[in-house]
Coordinates of C-alpha atoms in Angstrom, one line a residue:
X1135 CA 0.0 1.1 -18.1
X1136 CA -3.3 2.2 -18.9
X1137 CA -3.9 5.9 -18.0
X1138 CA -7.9 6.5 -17.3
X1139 CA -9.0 10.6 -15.8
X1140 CA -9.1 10.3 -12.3
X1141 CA -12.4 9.7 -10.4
X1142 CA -13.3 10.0 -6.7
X1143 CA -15.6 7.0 -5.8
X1144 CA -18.8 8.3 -3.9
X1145 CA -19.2 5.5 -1.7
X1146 CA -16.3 3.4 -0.4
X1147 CA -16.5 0.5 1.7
X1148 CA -13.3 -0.4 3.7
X1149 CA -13.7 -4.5 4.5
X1150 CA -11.6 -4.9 8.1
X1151 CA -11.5 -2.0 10.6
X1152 CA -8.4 -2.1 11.8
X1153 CA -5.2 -0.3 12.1
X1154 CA -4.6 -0.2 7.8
X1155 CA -8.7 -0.1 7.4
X1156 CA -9.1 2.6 9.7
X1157 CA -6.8 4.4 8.5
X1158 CA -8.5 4.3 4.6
X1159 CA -11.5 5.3 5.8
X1160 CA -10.0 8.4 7.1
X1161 CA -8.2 8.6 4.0
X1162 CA -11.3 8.5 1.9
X1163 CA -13.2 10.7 3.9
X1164 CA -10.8 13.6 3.8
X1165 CA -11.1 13.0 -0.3
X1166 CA -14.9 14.1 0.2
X1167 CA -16.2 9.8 0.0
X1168 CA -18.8 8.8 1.6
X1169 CA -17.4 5.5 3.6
X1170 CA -18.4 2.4 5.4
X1171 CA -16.6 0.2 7.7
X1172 CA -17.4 -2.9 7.9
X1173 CA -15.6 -5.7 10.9
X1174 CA -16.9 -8.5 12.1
X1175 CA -16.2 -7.6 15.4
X1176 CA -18.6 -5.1 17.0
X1177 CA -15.9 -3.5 19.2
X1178 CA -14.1 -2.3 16.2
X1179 CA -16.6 0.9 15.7
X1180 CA -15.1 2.1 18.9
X1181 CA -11.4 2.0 17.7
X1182 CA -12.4 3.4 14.2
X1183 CA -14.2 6.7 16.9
X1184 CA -10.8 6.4 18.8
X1185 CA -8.7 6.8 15.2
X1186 CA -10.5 9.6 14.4
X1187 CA -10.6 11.5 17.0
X1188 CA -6.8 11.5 17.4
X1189 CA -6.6 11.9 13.4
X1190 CA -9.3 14.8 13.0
X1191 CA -6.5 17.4 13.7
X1192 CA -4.2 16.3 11.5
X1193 CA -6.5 15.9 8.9
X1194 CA -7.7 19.6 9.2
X1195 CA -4.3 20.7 9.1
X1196 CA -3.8 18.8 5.7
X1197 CA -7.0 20.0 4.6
X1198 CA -10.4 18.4 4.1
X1199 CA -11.9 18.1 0.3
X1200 CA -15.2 20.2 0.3
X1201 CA -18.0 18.2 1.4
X1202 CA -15.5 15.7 3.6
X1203 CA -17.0 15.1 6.8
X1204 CA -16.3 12.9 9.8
X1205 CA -20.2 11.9 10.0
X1206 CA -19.7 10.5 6.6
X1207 CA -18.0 7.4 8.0
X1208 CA -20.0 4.9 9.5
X1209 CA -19.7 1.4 11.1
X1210 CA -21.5 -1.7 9.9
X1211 CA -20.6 -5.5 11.6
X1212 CA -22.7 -6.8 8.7
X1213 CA -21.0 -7.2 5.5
X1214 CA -24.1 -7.7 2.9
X1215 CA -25.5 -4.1 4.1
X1216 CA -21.3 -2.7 4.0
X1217 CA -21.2 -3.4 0.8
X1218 CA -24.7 -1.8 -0.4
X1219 CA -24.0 0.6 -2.8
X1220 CA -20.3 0.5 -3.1
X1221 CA -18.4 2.2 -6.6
X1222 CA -15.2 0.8 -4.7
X1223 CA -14.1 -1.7 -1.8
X1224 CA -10.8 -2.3 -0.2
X1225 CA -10.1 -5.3 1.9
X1226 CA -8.0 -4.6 4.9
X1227 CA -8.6 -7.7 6.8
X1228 CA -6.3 -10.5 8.6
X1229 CA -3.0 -11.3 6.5
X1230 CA -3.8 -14.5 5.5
X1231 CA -4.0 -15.9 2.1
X1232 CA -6.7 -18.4 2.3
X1233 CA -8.8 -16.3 4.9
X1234 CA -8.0 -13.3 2.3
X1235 CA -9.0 -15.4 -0.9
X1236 CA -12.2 -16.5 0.9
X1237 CA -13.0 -13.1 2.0
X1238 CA -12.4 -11.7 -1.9
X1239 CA -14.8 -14.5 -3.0
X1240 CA -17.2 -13.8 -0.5
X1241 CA -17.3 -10.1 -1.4
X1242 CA -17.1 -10.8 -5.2
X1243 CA -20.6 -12.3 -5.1
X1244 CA -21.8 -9.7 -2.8
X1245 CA -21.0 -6.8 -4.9
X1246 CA -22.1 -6.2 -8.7
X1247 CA -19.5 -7.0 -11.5
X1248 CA -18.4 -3.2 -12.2
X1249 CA -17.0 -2.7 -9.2
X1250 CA -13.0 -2.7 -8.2
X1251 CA -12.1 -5.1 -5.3
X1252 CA -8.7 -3.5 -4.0
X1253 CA -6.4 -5.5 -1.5
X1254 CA -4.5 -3.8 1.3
X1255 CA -2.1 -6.7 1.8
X1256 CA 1.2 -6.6 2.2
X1257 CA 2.7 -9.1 0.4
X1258 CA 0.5 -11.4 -1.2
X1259 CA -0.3 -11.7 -5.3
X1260 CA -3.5 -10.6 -6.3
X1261 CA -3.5 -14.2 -8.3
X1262 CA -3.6 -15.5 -5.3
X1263 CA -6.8 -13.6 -3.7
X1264 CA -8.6 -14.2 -7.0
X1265 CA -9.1 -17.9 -6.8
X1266 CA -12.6 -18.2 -5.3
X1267 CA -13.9 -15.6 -7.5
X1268 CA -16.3 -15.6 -10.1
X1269 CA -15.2 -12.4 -11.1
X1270 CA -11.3 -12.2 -10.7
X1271 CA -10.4 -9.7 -13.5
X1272 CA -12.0 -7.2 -10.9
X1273 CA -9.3 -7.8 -7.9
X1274 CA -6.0 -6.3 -7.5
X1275 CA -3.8 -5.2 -4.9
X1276 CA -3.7 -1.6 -3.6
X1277 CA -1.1 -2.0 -0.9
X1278 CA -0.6 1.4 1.4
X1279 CA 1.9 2.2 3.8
X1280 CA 0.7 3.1 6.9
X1281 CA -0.9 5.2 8.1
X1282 CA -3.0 5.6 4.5
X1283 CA -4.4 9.0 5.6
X1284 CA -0.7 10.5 6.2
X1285 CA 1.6 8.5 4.1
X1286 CA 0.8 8.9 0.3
X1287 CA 2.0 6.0 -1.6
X1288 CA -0.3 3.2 -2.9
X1289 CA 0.9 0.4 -5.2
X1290 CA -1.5 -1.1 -7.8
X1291 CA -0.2 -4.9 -8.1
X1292 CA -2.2 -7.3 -10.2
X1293 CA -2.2 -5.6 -13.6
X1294 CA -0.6 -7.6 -15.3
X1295 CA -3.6 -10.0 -15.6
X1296 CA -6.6 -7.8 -14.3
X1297 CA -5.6 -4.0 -16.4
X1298 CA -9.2 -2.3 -16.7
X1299 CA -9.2 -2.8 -12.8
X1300 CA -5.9 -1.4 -12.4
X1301 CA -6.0 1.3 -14.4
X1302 CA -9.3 1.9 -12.7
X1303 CA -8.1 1.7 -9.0
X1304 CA -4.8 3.7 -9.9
X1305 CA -7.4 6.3 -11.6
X1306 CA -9.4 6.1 -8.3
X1307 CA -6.2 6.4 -5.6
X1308 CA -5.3 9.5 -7.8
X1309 CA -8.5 11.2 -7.4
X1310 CA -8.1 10.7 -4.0
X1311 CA -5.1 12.2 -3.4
X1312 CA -2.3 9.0 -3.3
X1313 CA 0.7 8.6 -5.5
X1314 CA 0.0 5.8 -7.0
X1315 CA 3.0 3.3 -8.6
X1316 CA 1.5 0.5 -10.4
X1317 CA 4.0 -2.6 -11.3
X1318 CA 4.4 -4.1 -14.6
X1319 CA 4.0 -7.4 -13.5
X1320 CA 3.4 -8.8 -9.7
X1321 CA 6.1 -10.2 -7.4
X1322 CA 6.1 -10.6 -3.4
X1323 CA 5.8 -7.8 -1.0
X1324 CA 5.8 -5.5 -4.3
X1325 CA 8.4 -2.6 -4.3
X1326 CA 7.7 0.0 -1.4
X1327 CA 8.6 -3.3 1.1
X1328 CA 11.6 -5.1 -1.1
X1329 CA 13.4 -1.7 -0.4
X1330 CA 12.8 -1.6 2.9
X1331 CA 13.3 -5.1 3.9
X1332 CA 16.8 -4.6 1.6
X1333 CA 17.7 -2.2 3.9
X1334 CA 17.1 -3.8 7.3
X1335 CA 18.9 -6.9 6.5
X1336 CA 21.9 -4.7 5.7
X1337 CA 21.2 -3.3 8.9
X1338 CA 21.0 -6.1 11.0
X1339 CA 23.5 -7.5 9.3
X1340 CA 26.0 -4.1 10.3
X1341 CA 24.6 -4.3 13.8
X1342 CA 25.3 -8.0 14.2
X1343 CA 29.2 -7.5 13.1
X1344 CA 29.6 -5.1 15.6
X1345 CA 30.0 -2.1 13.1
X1346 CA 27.6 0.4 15.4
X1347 CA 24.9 0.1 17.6
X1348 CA 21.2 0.3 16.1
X1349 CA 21.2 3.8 17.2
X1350 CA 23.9 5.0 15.5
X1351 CA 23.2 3.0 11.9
X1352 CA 19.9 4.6 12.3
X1353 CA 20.9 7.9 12.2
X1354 CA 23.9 7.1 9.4
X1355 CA 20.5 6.7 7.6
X1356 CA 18.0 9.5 8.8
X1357 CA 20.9 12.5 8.7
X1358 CA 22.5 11.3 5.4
X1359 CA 20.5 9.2 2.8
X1360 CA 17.3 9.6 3.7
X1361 CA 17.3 13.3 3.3
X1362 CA 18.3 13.1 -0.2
X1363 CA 15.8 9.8 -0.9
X1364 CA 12.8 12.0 0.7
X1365 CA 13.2 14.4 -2.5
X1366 CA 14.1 11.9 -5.0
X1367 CA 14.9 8.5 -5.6
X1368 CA 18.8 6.5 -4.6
X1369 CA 18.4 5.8 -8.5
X1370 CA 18.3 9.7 -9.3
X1371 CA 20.8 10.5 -6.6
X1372 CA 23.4 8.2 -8.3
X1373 CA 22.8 9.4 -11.6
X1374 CA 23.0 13.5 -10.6
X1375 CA 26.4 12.3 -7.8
X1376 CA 28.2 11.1 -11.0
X1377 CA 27.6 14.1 -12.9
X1378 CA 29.0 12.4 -15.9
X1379 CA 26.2 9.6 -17.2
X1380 CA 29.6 7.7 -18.2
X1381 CA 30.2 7.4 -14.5
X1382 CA 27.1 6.0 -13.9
X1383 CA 26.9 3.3 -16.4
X1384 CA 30.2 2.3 -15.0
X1385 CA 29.1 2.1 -11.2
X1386 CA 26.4 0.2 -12.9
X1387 CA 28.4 -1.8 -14.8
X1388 CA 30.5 -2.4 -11.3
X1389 CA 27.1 -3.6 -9.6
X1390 CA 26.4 -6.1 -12.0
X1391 CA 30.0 -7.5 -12.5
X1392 CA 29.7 -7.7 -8.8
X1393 CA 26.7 -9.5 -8.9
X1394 CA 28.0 -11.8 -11.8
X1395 CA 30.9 -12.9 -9.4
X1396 CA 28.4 -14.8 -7.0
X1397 CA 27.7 -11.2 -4.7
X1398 CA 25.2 -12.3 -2.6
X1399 CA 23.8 -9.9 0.3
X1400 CA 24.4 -10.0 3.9
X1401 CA 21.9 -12.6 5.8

């Protein structure tokens, strides 16, 4: 991927104000941004108050960037004057792909060609967000998990076509304090969600055989794996469990033999 110095935007404008946009512009601000919000819906400037004043403590205990401010978020239902002056936008609006690719197309005329246009959704391709834009090299995904200002991951999705503005958004998430994973190529729901949805079905898929209660399967995760996976990856664990790197190759080996054989995983 291409590697560009990180740089804080000044002025970020976060398109949808709820729970995911919220929660960048809390994000943003803590970096020391200045940030707009902008929703179509008026009563929205009173949940993004209500976020913040449940968040502010939290985000003092994190620590604040110098210069970050809560008065440097504000609230604006129209988007033409939201997007005024923006170095970077992200969309956080309904999950739908043509409401989403109308939105992006909307915005792309609003805003002038240099800037990034960053997606929050969850699954979509950025291809797909791109197609009533007149400037579609400048859209890719930044998908967060939520909430953005407490959880750090972001992945950068659409490089594969658009890579000046995903090494630019990657370079801009950094700045701002994320861990950024940017794919080599796109592919549905990304990585961060494949994992977890991997792991439900085999949970579902325990709970419906009668094996434990949810309960129970929950905690074989929270008291055993998940400690480990919080400091390093399953893919690391393996590796440093075998101790030999023969051992591993063979388990690997065993997975795809396994897989070769017609596996298929649990519905």
């Amino acid at each position: 991927m291409t590697s560009l110095p990180a740089q804080l935007p000044g002025r970020v404008a976060c398109i949808g104000g709820g729970l995911i946009g919220a929660g960048w512009a809390l994000h943003f601000m803590r970096a020391g941004c200045d940030v707009v919000v902008h929703d179509p819906e008026p009563a929205r400037a009173e949940y993004l108050s209500q976020v913040l004043r449940m968040a502010l403590p939290t985000l003092h205990a994190m620590g604040m960037a110098d210069g970050a401010d809560p008065d440097r978020i504000s609230f604006d239902a129209r988007i033409e004057t939201a997007l005024e002056g923006a170095d970077f936008i992200q969309e956080s609006a309904t999950e739908d792909r043509q409401e989403k690719s109308a939105l992006m197309g909307r915005i792309d005329r609003l805003v002038p060609p240099g800037v990034v246009i960053a997606s929050s959704s969850s699954g979509f391709l950025a291809t797909d967000l791109r197609k009533d834009a007149r400037n579609p090299e400048r859209i890719v995904i930044g998908h967060p998990f939520n909430p953005p200002w407490l959880v750090p991951l972001v992945e950068v999705a659409g490089g594969d076509t658009a890579p000046e503005a995903a090494a630019r958004a990657a370079a801009a998430y950094r700045a701002s304090g994320c861990e950024v994973i940017e794919l080599s190529r796109e592919i549905d729901g990304y990585i961060g969600n494949r994992l977890q949805f991997a792991v439900f079905r085999e949970i579902l898929y325990l709970w419906s055989q009668g094996v434990a209660d949810l309960e129970a399967i929950d905690r074989a995760m929270s008291a055993g794996p998940a400690l480990r996976w919080a400091v390093m990856g399953p893919s690391a664990v393996f590796y440093m469990g075998a101790r030999d790197p023969a051992l591993f190759g063979e388990f690997v080996t065993l997975l795809h033999e396994e897989l070769q054989a017609g596996y298929t995983a649990p519905p």
